[in-house]
Short mmCIF file of C-alpha atoms and ligand atoms in Angstrom, two decimals:
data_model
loop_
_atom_site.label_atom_id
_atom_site.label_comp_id
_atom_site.label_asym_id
_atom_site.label_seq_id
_atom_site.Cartn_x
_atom_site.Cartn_y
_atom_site.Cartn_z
CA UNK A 93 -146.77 82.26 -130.65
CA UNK A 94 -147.17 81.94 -127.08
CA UNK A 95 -147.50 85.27 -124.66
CA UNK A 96 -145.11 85.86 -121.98
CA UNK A 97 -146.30 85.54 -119.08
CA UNK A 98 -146.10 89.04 -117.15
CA UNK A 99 -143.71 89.00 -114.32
CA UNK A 100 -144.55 89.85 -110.70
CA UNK A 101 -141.84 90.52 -108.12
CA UNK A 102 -141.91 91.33 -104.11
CA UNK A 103 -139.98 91.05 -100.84
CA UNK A 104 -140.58 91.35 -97.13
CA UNK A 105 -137.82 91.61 -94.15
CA UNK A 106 -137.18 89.30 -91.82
CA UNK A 107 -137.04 92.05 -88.70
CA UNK A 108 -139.50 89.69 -87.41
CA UNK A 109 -142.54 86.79 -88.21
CA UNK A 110 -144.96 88.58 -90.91
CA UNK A 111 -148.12 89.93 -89.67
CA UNK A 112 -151.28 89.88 -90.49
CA UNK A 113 -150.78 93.13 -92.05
CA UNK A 114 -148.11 91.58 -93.78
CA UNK A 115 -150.05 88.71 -95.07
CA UNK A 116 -153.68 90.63 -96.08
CA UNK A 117 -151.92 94.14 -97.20
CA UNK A 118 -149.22 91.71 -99.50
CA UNK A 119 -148.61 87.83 -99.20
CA UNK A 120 -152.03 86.55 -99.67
CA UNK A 121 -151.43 88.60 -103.31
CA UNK A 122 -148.75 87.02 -103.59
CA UNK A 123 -150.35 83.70 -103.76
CA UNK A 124 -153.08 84.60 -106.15
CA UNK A 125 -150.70 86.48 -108.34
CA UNK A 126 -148.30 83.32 -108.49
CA UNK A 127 -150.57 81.53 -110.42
CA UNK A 128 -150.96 83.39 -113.43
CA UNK A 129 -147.69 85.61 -113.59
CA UNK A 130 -144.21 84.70 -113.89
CA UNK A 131 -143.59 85.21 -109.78
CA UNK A 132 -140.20 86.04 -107.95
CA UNK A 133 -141.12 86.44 -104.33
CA UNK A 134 -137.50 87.02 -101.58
CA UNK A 135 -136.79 87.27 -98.05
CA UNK A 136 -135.09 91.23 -97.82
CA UNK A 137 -132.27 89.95 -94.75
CA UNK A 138 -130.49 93.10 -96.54
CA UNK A 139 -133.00 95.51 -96.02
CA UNK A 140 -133.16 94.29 -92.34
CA UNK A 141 -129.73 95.15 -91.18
CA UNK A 142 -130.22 98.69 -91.77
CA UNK A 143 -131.99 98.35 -88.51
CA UNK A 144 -130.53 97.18 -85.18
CA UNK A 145 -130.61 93.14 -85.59
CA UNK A 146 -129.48 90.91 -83.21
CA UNK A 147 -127.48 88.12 -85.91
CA UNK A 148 -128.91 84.66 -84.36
CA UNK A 149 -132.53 86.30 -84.67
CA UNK A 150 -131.95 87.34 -88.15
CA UNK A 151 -130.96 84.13 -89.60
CA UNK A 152 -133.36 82.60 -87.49
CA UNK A 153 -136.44 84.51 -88.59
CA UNK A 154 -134.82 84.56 -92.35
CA UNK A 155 -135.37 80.92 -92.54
CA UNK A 156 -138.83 81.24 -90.60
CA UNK A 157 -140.39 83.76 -93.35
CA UNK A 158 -139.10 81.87 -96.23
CA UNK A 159 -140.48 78.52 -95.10
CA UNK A 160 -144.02 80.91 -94.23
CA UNK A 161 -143.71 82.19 -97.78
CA UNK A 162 -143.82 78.22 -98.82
CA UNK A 163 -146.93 77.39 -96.08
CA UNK A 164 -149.03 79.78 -97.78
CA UNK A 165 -148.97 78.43 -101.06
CA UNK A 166 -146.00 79.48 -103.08
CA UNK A 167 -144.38 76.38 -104.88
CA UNK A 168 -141.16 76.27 -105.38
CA UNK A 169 -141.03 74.94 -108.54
CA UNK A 170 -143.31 77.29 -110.26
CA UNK A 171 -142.58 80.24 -108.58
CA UNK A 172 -138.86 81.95 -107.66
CA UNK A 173 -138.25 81.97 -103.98
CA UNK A 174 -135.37 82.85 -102.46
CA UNK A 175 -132.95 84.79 -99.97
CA UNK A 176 -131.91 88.74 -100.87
CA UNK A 177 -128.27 88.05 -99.98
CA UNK A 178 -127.79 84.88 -101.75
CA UNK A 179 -128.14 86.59 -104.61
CA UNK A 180 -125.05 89.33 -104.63
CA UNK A 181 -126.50 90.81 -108.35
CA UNK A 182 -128.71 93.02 -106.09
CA UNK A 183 -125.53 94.57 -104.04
CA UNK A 184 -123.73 95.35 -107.39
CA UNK A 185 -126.64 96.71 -109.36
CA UNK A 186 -127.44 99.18 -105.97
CA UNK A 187 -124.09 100.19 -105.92
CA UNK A 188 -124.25 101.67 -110.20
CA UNK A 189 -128.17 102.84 -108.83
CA UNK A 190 -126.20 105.01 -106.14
CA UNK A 191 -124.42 106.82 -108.54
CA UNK A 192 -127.49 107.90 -110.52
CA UNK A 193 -130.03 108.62 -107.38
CA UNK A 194 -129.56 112.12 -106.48
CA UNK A 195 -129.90 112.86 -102.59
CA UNK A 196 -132.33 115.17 -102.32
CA UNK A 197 -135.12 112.21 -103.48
CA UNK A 198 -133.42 110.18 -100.98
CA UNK A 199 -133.99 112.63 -98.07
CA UNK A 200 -137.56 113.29 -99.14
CA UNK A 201 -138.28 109.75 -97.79
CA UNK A 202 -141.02 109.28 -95.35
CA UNK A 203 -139.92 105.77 -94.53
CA UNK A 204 -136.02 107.47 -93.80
CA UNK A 205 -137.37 110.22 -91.46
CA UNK A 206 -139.83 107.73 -89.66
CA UNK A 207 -136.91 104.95 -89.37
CA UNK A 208 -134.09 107.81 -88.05
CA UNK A 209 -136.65 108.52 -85.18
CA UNK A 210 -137.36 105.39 -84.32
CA UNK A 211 -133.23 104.30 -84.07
CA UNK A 212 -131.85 107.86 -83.33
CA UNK A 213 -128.64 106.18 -82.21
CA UNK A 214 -127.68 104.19 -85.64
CA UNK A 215 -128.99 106.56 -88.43
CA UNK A 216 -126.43 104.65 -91.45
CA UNK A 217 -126.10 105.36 -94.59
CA UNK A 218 -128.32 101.78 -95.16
CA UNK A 219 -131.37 103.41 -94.26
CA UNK A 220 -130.61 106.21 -96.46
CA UNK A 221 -129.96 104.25 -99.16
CA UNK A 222 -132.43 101.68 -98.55
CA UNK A 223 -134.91 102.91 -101.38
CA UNK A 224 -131.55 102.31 -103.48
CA UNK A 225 -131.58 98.70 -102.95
CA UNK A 226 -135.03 98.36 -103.05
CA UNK A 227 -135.47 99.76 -106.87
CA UNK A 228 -131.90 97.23 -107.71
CA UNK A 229 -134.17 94.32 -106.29
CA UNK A 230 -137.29 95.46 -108.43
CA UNK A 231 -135.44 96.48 -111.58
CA UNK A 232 -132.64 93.38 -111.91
CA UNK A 233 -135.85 91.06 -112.56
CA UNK A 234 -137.38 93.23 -115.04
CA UNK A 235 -140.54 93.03 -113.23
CA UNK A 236 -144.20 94.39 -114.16
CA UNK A 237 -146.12 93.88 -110.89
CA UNK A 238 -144.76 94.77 -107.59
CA UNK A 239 -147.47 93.53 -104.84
CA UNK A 240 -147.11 95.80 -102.19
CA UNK A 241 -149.31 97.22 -99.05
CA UNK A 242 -149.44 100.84 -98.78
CA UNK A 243 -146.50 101.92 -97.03
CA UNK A 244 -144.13 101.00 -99.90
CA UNK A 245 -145.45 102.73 -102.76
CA UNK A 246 -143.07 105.82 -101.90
CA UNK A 247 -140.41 103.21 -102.39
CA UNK A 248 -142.10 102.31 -105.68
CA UNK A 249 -141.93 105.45 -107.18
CA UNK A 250 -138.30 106.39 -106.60
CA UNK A 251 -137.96 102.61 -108.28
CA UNK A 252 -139.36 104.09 -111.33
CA UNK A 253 -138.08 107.33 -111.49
CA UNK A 254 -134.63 105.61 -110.76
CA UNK A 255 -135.52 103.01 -114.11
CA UNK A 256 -136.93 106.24 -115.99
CA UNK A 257 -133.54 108.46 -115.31
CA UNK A 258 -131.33 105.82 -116.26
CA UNK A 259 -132.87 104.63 -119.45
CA UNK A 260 -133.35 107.78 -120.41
CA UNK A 261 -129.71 108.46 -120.07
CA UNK A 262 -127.96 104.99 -121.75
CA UNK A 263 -131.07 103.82 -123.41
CA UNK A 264 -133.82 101.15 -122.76
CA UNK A 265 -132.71 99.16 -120.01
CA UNK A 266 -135.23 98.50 -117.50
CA UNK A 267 -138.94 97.87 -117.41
CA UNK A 268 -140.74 100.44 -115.27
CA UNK A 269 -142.84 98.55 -112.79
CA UNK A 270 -146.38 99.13 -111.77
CA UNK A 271 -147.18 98.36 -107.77
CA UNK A 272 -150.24 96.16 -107.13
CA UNK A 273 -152.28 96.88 -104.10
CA UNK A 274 -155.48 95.61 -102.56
CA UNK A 275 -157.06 98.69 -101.30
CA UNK A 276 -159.41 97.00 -98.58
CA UNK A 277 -156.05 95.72 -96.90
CA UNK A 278 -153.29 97.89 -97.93
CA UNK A 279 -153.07 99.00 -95.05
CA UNK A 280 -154.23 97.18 -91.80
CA UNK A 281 -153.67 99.21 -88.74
CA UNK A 282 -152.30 98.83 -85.27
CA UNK A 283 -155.12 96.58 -82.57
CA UNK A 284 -153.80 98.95 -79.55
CA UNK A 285 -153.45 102.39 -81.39
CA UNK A 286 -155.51 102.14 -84.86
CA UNK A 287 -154.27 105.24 -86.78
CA UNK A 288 -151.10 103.72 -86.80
CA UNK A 289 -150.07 100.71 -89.00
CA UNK A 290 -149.76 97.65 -88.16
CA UNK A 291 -145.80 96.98 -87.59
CA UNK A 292 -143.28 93.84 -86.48
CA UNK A 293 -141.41 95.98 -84.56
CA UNK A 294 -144.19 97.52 -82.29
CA UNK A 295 -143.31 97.46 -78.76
CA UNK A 296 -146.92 96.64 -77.64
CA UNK A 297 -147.57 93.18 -77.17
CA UNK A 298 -151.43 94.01 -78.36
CA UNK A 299 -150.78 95.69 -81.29
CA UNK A 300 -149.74 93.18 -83.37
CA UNK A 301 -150.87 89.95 -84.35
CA UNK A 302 -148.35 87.29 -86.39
CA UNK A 303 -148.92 85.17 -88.41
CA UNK A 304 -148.04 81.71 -86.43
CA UNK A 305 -149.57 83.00 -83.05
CA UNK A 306 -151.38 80.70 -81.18
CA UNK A 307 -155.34 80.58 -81.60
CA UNK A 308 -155.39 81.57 -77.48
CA UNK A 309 -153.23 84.72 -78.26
CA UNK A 310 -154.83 85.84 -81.70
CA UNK A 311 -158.47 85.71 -79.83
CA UNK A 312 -156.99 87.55 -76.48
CA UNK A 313 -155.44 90.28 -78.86
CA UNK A 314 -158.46 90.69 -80.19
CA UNK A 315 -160.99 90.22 -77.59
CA UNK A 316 -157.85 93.85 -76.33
CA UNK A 317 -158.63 95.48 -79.73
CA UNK A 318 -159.17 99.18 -79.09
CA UNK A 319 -162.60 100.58 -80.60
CA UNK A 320 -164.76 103.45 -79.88
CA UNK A 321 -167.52 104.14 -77.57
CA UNK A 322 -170.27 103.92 -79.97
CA UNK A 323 -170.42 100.22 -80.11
CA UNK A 324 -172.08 99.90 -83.60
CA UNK A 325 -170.20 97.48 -86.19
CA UNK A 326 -170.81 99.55 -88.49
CA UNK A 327 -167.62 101.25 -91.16
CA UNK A 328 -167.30 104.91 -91.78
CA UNK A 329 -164.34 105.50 -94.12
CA UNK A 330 -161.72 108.42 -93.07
CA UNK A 331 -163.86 109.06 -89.70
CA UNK A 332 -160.44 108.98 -86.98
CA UNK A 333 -162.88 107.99 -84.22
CA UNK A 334 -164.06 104.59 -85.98
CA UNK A 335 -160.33 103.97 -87.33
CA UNK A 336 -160.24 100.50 -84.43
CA UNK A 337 -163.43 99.18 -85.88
CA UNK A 338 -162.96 100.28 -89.34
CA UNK A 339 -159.61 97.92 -89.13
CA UNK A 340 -161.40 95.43 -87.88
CA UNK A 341 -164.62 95.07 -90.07
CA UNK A 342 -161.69 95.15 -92.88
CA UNK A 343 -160.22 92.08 -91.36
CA UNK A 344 -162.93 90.30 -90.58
CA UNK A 345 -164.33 90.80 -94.44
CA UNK A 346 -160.98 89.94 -95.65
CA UNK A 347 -161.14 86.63 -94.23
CA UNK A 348 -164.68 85.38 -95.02
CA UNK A 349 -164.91 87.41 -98.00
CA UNK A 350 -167.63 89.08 -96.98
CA UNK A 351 -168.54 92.44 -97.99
CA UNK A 352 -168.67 95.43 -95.27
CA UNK A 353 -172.64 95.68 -96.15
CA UNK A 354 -172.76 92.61 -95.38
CA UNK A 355 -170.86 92.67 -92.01
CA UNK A 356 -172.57 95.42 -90.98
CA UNK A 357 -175.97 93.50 -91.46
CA UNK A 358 -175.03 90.24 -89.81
CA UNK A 359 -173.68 92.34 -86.67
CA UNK A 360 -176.31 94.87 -86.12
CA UNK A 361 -177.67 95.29 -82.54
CA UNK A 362 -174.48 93.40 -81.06
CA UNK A 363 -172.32 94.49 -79.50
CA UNK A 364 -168.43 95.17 -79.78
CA UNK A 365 -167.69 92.30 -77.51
CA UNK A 366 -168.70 89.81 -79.90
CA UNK A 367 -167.82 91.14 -82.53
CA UNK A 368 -163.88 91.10 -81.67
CA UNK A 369 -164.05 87.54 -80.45
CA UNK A 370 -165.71 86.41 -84.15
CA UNK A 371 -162.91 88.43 -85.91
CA UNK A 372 -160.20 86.91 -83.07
CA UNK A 373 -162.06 83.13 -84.26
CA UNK A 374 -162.16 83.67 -88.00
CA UNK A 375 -158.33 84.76 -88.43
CA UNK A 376 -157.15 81.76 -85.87
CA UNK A 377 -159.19 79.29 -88.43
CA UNK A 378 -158.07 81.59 -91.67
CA UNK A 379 -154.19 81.37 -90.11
CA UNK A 380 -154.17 77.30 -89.08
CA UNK A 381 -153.65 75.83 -92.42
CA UNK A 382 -150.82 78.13 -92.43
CA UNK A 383 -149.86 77.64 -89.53
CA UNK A 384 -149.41 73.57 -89.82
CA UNK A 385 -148.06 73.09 -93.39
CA UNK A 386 -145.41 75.55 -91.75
CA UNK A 387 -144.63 72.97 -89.08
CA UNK A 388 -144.48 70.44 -91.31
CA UNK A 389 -142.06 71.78 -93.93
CA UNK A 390 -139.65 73.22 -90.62
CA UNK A 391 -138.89 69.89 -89.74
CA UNK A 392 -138.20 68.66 -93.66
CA UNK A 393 -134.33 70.36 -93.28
CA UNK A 394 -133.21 68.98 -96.82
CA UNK A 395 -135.99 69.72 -98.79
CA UNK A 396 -135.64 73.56 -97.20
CA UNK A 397 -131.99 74.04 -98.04
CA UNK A 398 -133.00 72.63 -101.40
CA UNK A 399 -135.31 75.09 -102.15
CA UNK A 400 -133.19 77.85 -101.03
CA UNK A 401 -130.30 76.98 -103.18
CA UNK A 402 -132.44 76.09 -106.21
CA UNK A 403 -134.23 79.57 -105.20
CA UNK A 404 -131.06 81.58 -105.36
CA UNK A 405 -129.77 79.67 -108.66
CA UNK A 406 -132.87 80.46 -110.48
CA UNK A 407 -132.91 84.40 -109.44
CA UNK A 408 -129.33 84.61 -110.32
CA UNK A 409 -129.90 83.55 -114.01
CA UNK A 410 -132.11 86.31 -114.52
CA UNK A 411 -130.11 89.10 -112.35
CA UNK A 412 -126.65 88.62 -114.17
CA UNK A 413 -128.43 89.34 -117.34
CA UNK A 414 -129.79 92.86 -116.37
CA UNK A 415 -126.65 93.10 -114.38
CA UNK A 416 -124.16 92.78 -117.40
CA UNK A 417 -126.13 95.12 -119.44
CA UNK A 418 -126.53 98.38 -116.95
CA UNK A 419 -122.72 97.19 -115.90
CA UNK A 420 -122.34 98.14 -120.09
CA UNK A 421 -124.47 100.71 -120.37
CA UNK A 422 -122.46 102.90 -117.59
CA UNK A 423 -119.12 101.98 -119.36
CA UNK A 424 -117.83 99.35 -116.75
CA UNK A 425 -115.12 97.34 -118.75
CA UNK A 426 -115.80 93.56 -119.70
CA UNK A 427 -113.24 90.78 -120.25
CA UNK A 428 -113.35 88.18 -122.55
CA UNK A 429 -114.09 84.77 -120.78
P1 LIG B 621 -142.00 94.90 -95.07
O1 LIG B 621 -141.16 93.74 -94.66
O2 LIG B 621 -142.13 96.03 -94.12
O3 LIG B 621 -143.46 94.40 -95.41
C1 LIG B 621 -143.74 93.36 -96.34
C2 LIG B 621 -145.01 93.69 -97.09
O4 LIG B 621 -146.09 93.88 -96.17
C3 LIG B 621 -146.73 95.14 -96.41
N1 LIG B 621 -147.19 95.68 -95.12
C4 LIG B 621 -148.46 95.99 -94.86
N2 LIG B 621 -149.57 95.92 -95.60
C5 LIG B 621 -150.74 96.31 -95.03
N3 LIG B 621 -150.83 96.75 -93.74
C6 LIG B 621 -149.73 96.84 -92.96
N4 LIG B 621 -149.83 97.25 -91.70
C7 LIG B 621 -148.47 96.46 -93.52
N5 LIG B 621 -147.21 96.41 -93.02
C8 LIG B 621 -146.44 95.95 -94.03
C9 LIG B 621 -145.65 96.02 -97.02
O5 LIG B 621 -146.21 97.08 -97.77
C10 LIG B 621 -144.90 95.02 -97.87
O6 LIG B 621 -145.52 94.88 -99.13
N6 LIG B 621 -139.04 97.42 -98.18
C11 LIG B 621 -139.95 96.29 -98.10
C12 LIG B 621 -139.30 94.98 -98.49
C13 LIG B 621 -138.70 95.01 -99.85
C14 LIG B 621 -139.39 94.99 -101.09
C15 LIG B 621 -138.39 95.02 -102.09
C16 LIG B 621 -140.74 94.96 -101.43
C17 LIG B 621 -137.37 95.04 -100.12
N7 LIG B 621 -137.19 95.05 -101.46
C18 LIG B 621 -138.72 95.02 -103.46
C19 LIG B 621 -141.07 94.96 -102.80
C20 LIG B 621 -140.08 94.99 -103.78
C21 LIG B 621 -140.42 96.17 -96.65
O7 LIG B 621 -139.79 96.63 -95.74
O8 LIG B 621 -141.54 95.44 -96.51
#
C-alpha cells in the first residue's frame, strides 16, 4: 500500500511585500518542502486586519503575495494555495477554539504585548485572539509540518497545546503539528538596527529589504547595512556587537550556499565595504528569477483568479471535514441534508 504523503501547512500576511526575512527564515522552505509533502501554503488577509490596514492596500498586496508565493516555485496544481478568507472553515473552527483557549495563555503572548505597543491606539480583541486563529488555520488541515521562522514558534505551541486540550477532552481529533525551521535563517535581522528582526512594517526605509525591490535599491540598502567597527567578515555567534555582520554572513551563505568557514575564508583581509556590496549583488541575482516570473504571471489575470478559486475549493474540501467533526465533538447539532 502506498504511504501518505506527510502534510505541510503555512501562511504569511499580506501587511506588506514579503521580505527577505520572509523568504530565507520561511518561503524558500516552503518550496523545498512542496515537493515531497502534501503542501497547503495561504495568504493570512485575516491575520492582517488585526493591525491598522488601509483596505485598497490590503487587497492589493493580498493578490501581490499570492502571485509571489507562485514566482517562487509553488505550483498550483500540486500544491494548495490559496486566500485565508476565502475559506470561512477557519472563522468557524476559531470561534469553537475560543471557547477552549483559556486567557491567561493568551496574555502570556510575546507577539500580543509587542503588537499592543506598537498600535497603542487599536489594541482589539483580534490581536488577542490572533494565536486563536492561527492554531484553527494549522489544525483544520490536519497538518504535520508547519514551516515557520523563529518568531512564530510561540504561536506554534499554543497550536498544540490548543489540539492537545481539546482531544484530550472529546477524543482524537486533531494531529499535533511539529514547526519546521531552518536555524541559519530563522531569524534574519533588521540592516539598520541588527538585534532586531527583520519586519514589513519597519518604519526605516534601510531596514528592510523586499522581495521585488529593485537591484539599485537592494545593493544601496546594503552597501547602508549597519556593522561594527572591527571590519573583519568574520561570524561570532551570540556576540551583540557582531549581530550586523553576523546577519549578513548568514545571508550571504544562504544564497550561494556557502558555508560561514567558507565566507570567512574567501573575505579575509577585505574589508566591510566589499563585502556588503557582494551580499547587496548576490541577493539582487538570487531575487531576479523571482522577481520576473512574478511579472509575468501579474499580467496573466485569468489564470490568477483561476488559481485562487481552484485554491480556495481545494482547502475547503479538507477544512469542512475537520470542521464537521470538532463542530460534533463539542455537541453543535447537525441536520439531515
Ligand atoms: P508573517 O507574515 O509575519 O511572516 C511569514 C513567515 O516569515 C517568517 N519571518 C521571518 N523569518 C526569519 N526572519 C525574519 N526576520 C522573519 N520575519 C518573518 C515568519 O516566522 C513566518 O513563518 N502569524 C503568521 C502568519 C500565519 C501562519 C498561520 C503561519 C497565520 N496563520 C498558520 C503558519 C501557520 C505571521 O504573521 O507570519
Amino acid at each position: 500500500m502506498q504511504e501518505q504523503k506527510k502534510r505541510a501547512l503555512s501562511g504569511i500576511q499580506p501587511t506588506n511585500t514579503p521580505h527577505l526575512g520572509n523568504y530565507l527564515g520561511a518561503m524558500r522552505n516552503w518550496v523545498t518542502l512542496s515537493r515531497e509533502f502534501d503542501a497547503l501554503y495561504f495568504i493570512a488577509d485575516l491575520h492582517s486586519i488585526t493591525a491598522d490596514m488601509n483596505p485598497a492596500m490590503l487587497r492589493k498586496q493580498t493578490l501581490e503575495s499570492f502571485v509571489l508565493l507562485l514566482a517562487m516555485g509553488i505550483e498550483p496544481d500540486k500544491s494548495t494555495v490559496f486566500v485565508q478568507s476565502h475559506v470561512p472553515a477557519h472563522c468557524e473552527l476559531c470561534w469553537l477554539l475560543n471557547c477552549y483557549t483559556p486567557y491567561g495563555e493568551l496574555s502570556r503572548m510575546t507577539q500580543f504585548k509587542d503588537k499592543s505597543k506598537k498600535q497603542p491606539e487599536n489594541i482589539n480583541a483580534g490581536l488577542f485572539t490572533y494565536p486563536v486563529l492561527m492554531a484553527a488555520d494549522i489544525l483544520l488541515y490536519q497538518a504535520d509540518y508547519v514551516p515557520v521562522g523563529i518568531d512564530q514558534k510561540q504561536h506554534l505551541e499554543i497550536a498544540r497545546n490548543t489540539a492537545a486540550r481539546f482531544n484530550g477532552a472529546f477524543s482524537e481529533t486533531f494531529k499535533l503539528p511539529e514547526p519546521y525551521t531552518s536555524p541559519a535563517t530563522a531569524k534574519i535581522m533588521s540592516l539598520a538596527v541588527p538585534d532586531k528582526k527583520m519586519s514589513k512594517s519597519d518604519s526605516n526605509q534601510n531596514a528592510t529589504v523586499f522581495v521585488l525591490d529593485e537591484r539599485d535599491t537592494i545593493i544601496r540598502k546594503f552597501k547602508r547595512a549597519v556593522t561594527d567597527s572591527e571590519a573583519q567578515v568574520s561570524y561570532r555567534e551570540g556576540d551583540p556587537n557582531k549581530a550586523g555582520i553576523n546577519n549578513l554572513i548568514s545571508i550571504y551563505c544562504a544564497f550561494t550556499e556557502k558555508t560561514i568557514v567558507q565566507t570567512e575564508s574567501e573575505w579575509q583581509g577585505k574589508g566591510y565595504g566589499e563585502f556588503k556590496l557582494a551580499v547587496g549583488e548576490v541577493v539582487a541575482d538570487g531575487l531576479k528569477d523571482i522577481q520576473e516570473k512574478y511579472n509575468r504571471l501579474s499580467s496573466d489575470k485569468q489564470y490568477i483568479n483561476d488559481c485562487l478559486k481552484t485554491g480556495a475549493q481545494k482547502a475547503a474540501a479538507i477544512a469542512k471535514r475537520t470542521l464537521a467533526k470538532a463542530q460534533r465533538k463539542v455537541g453543535l447539532m447537525a441536520v439531515d441534508s
